[in-house]
Every structure is written in structure tokens, then in C-alpha cells.
PDB file of C-alpha atoms in Angstrom:
ATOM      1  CA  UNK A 145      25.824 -17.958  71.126  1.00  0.00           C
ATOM      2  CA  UNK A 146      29.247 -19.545  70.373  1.00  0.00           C
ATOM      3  CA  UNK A 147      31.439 -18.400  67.709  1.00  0.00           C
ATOM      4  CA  UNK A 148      30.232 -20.891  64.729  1.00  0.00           C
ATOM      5  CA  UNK A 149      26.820 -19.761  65.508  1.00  0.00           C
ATOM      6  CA  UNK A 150      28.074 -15.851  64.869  1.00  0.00           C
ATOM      7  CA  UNK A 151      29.832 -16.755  61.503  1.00  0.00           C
ATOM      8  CA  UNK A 152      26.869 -18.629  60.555  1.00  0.00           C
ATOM      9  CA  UNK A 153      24.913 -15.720  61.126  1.00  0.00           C
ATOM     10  CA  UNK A 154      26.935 -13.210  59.362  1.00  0.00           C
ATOM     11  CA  UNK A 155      27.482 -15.920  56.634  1.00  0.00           C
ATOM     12  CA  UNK A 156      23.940 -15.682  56.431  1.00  0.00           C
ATOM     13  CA  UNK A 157      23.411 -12.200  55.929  1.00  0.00           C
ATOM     14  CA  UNK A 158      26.332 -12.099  53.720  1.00  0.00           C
ATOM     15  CA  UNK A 159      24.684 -14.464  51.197  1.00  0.00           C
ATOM     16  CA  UNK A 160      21.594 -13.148  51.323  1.00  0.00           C
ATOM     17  CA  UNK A 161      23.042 -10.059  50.845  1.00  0.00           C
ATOM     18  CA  UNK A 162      24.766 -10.509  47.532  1.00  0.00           C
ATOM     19  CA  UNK A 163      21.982 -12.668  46.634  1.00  0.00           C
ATOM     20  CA  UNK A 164      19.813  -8.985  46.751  1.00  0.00           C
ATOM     21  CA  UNK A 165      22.404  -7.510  44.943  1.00  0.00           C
ATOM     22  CA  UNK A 166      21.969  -9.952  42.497  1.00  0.00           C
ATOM     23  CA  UNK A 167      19.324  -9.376  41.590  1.00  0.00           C
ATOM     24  CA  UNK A 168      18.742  -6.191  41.654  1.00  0.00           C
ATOM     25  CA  UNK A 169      21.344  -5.704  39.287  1.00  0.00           C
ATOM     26  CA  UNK A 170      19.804  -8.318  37.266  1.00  0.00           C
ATOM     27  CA  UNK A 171      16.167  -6.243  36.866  1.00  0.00           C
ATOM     28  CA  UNK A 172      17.588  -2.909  36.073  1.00  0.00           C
ATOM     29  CA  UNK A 173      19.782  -4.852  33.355  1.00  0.00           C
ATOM     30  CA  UNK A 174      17.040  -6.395  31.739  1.00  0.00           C
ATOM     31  CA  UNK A 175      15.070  -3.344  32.149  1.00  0.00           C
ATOM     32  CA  UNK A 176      17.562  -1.300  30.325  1.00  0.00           C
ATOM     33  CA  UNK A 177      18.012  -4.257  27.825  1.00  0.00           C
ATOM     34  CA  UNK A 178      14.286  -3.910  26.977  1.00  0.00           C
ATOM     35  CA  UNK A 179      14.402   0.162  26.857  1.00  0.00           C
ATOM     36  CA  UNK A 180      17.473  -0.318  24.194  1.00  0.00           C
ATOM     37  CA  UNK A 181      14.995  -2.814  22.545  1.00  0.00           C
ATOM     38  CA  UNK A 182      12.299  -0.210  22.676  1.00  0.00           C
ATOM     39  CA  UNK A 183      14.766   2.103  21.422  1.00  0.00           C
ATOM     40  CA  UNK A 184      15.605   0.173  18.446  1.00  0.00           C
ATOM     41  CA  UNK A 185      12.352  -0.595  17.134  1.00  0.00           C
ATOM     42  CA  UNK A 186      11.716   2.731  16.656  1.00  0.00           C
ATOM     43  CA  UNK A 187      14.291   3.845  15.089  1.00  0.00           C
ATOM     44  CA  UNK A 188      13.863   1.403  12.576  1.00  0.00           C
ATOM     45  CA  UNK A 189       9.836   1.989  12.405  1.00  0.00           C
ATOM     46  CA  UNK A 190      10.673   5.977  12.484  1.00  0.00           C
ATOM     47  CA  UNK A 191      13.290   4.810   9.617  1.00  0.00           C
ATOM     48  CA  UNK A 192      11.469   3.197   7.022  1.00  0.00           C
ATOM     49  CA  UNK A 193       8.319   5.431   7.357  1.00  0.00           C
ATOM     50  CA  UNK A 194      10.566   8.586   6.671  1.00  0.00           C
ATOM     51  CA  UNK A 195      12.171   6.303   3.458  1.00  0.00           C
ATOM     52  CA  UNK A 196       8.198   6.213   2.656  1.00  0.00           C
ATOM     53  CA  UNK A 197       7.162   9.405   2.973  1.00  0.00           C
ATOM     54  CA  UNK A 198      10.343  10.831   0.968  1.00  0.00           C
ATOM     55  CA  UNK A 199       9.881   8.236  -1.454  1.00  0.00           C
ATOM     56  CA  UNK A 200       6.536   8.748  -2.361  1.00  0.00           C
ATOM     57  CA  UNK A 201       6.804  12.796  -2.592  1.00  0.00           C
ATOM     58  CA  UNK A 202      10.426  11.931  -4.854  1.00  0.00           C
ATOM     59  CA  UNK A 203       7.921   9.788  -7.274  1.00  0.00           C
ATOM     60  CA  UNK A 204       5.183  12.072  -7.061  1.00  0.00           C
ATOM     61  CA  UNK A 205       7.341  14.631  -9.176  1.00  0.00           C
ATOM     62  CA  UNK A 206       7.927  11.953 -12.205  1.00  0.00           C
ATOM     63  CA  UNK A 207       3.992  12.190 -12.383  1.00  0.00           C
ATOM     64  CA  UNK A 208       4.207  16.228 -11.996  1.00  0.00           C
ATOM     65  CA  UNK A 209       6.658  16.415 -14.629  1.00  0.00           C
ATOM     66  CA  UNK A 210       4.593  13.915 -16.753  1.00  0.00           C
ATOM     67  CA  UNK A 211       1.446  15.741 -16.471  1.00  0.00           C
ATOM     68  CA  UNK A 212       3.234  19.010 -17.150  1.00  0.00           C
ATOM     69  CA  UNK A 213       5.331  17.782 -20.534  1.00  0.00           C
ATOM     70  CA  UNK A 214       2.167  16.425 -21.572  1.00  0.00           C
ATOM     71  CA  UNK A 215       1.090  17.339 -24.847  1.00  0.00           C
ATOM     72  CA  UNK A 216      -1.446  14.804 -26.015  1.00  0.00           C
ATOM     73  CA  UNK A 217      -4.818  14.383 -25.775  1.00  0.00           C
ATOM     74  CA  UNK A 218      -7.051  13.360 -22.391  1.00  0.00           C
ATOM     75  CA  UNK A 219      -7.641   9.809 -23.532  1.00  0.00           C
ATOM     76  CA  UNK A 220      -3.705   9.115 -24.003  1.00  0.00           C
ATOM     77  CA  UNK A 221      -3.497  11.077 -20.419  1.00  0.00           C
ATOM     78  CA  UNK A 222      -5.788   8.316 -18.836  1.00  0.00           C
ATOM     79  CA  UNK A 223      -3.806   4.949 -20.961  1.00  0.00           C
ATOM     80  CA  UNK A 224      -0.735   6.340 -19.876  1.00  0.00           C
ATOM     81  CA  UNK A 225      -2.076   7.037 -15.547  1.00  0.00           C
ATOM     82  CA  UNK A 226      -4.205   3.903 -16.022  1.00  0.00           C
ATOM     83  CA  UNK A 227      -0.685   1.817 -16.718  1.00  0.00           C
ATOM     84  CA  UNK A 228       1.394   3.997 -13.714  1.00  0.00           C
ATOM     85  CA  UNK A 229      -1.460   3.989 -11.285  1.00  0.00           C
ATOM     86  CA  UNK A 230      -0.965   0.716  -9.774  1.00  0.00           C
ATOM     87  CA  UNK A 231       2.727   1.592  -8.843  1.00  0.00           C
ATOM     88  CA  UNK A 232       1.194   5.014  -6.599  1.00  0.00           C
ATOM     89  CA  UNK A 233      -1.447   2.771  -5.433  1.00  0.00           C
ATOM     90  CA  UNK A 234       0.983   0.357  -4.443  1.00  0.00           C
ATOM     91  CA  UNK A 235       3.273   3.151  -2.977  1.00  0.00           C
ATOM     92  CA  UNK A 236       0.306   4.201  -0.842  1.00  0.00           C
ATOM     93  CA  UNK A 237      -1.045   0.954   0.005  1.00  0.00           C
ATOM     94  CA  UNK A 238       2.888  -0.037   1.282  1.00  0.00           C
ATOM     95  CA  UNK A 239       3.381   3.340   3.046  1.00  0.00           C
ATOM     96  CA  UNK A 240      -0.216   2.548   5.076  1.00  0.00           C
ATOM     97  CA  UNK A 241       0.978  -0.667   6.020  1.00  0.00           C
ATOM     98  CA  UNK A 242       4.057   0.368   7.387  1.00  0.00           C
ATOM     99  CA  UNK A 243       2.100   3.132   9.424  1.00  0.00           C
ATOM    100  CA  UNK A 244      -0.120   0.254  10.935  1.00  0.00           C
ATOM    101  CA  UNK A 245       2.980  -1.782  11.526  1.00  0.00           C
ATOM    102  CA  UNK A 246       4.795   0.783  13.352  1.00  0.00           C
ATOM    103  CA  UNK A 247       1.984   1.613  15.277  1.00  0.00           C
ATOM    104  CA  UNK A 248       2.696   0.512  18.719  1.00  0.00           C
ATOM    105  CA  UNK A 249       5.885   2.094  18.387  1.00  0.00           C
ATOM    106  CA  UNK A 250       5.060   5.708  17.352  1.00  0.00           C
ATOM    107  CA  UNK A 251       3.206   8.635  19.206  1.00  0.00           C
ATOM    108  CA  UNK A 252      -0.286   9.609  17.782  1.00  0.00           C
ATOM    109  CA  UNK A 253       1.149  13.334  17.102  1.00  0.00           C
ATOM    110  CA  UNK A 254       3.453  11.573  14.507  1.00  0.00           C
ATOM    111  CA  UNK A 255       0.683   8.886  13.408  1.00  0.00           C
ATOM    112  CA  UNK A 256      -2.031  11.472  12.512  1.00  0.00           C
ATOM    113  CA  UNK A 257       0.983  13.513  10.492  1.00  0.00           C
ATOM    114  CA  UNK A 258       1.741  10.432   8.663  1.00  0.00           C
ATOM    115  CA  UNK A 259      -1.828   9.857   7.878  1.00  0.00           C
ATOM    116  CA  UNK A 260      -2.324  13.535   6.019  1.00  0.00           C
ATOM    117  CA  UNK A 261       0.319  12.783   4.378  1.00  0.00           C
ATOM    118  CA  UNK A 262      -1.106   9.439   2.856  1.00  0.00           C
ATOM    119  CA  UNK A 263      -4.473  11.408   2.723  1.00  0.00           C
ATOM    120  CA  UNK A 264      -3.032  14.101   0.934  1.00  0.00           C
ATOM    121  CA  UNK A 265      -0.757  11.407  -1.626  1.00  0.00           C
ATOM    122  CA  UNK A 266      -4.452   9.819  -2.734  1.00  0.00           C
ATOM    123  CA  UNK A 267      -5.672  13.888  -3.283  1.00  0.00           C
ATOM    124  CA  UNK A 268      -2.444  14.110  -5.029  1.00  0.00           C
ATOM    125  CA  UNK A 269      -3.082  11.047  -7.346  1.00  0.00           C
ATOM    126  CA  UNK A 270      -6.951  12.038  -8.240  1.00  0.00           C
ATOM    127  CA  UNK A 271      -6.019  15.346  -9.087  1.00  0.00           C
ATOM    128  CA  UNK A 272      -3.069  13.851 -11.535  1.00  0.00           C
ATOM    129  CA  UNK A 273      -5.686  11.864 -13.198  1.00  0.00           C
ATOM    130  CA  UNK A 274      -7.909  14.649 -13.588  1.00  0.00           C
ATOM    131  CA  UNK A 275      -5.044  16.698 -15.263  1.00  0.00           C
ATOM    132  CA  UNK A 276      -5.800  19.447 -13.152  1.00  0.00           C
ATOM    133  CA  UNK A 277      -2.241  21.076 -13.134  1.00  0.00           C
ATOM    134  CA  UNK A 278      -3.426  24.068 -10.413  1.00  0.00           C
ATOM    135  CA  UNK A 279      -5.116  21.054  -7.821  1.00  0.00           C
ATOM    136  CA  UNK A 280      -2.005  19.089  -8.550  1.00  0.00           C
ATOM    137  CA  UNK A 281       0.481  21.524  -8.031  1.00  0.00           C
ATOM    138  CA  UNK A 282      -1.103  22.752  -5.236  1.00  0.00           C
ATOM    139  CA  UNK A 283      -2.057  19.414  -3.806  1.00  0.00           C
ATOM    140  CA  UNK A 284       2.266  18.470  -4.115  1.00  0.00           C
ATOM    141  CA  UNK A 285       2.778  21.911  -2.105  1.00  0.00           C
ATOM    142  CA  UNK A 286       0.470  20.382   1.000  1.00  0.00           C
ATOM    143  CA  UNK A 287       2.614  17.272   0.559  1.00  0.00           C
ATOM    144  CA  UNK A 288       5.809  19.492   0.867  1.00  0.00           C
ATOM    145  CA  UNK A 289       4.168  20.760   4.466  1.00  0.00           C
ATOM    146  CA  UNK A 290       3.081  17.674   5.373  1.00  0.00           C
ATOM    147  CA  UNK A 291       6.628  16.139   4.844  1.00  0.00           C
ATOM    148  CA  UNK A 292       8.407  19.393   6.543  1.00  0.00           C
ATOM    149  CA  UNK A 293       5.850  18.555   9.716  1.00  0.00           C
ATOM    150  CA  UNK A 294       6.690  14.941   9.735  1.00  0.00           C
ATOM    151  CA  UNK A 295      10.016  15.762   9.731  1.00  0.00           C
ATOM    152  CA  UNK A 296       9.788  18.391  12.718  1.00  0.00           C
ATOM    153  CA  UNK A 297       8.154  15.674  14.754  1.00  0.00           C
TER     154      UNK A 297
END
């Protein structure tokens, strides 16, 4: 083996080497790019479900305090839940479709909290049209748990 055959070799190895290194370096990069991704999303999914869930038990006590000022009869009860109950229907209906959206993002543990919860907001809602203040009151207090649990998770 003459000298030029040596550097050659070692040239070689040198090359291939770095080319390894290379990448190496460039997998674990793009793996931690994707876990930052990852990261992201669900912050922003845990984000906007939490603006959900606090906006829907915030609005829920405009109803409470409606149904509890209330003075008039049943039938001016059900003109004036008929007119507001497309806005908590819509709340719910938005609130579900962020749960489905952030699906793939968020454990089951937290998914099956955030479903009670929506459960629990349609309870909520009947027993407001019924103008049952006891199964309202009481069915805002599960809320309140089911919103402390979410918020543990």
C-alpha cells in the first residue's frame, strides 16, 4: 500500500464519517422539530377547549340569573329561552366540534371529562327550560366539578 492509497483510505473513512454524523444529527433534529410540533398543537387544542368550557359555564350564569329574576309567567319563560336557545345550542354544538377536532391530540382521560361536561351543559339547558330552579342549580354545581376536573387534568 503506498502512501496515496493510505490517505485515500482515511479520506474515505473521514467522509463517510461526517457523512454519519450528518445525518444523524439531521433525524434527531427533525425528530425534535416534530415533538415541538406535537407540542404546539396541543397547547393550542388544550387552549381553545379550556376558552370553551369556561365560556360556556360564564354564559350559563346569564341564563341562571335570568331564570332566577324571572317574574313572569311560563309562556313568556319559553318566548324568551325559545329566542336564547340557539346561542347555548350553538355554544354546545361549537364546544363538540372543537372536542372532535382536538381529538388526535388529547388523552381519552381528558376527552371523556370534556364530554360530561358537554353532557352535563345539554342537562343544564333542559332543566333551564323547564324552570326547574333546584335541577338547574344543581345541574350548574356538576358543571362547576366537571370544570374543576378538567382543569386538574
Amino acid at each position: 500500500m503506498t502512501s496515496s492509497d493510505i490517505i485515500a483510505i482515511i479520506t474515505t473513512i473521514t467522509s463517510v464519517s461526517a457523512f454519519a454524523i450528518a445525518i444523524l444529527t439531521f433525524k434527531k433534529d427533525r425528530n425534535k422539530s416534530n415533538q415541538d410540533f406535537l407540542f404546539q398543537e396541543k397547547v393550542l387544542a388544550y387552549k381553545e377547549l379550556i376558552f370553551h368550557v369556561n365560556f360556556i359555564f360564564e354564559s350559563f350564569f346569564d341564563i341562571m340569573d335570568e331564570m332566577l329574576d324571572h317574574e313572569g309567567s311560563n309562556i313568556k319563560w319559553e318566548k324568551f329561552l325559545n329566542k336564547e336557545s340557539e346561542y347555548y345550542d350553538g355554544l354546545i354544538a361549537d364546544f363538540y366540534n372543537s372536542i372532535f377536532s382536538a381529538l388526535p391530540t388529547i388523552p381519552s382521560d381528558i376527552y371523556k371529562e370534556l364530554i360530561k361536561f358537554g353532557q352535563d351543559s345539554t342537562q343544564f339547558i333542559t332543566s333551564a327550560f323547564d324552570k326547574n330552579e333546584a335541577l338547574t342549580i344543581e345541574a350548574h354545581e356538576k358543571l362547576d366539578k366537571n370544570l374543576i376536573n378538567i382543569l386538574i387534568l
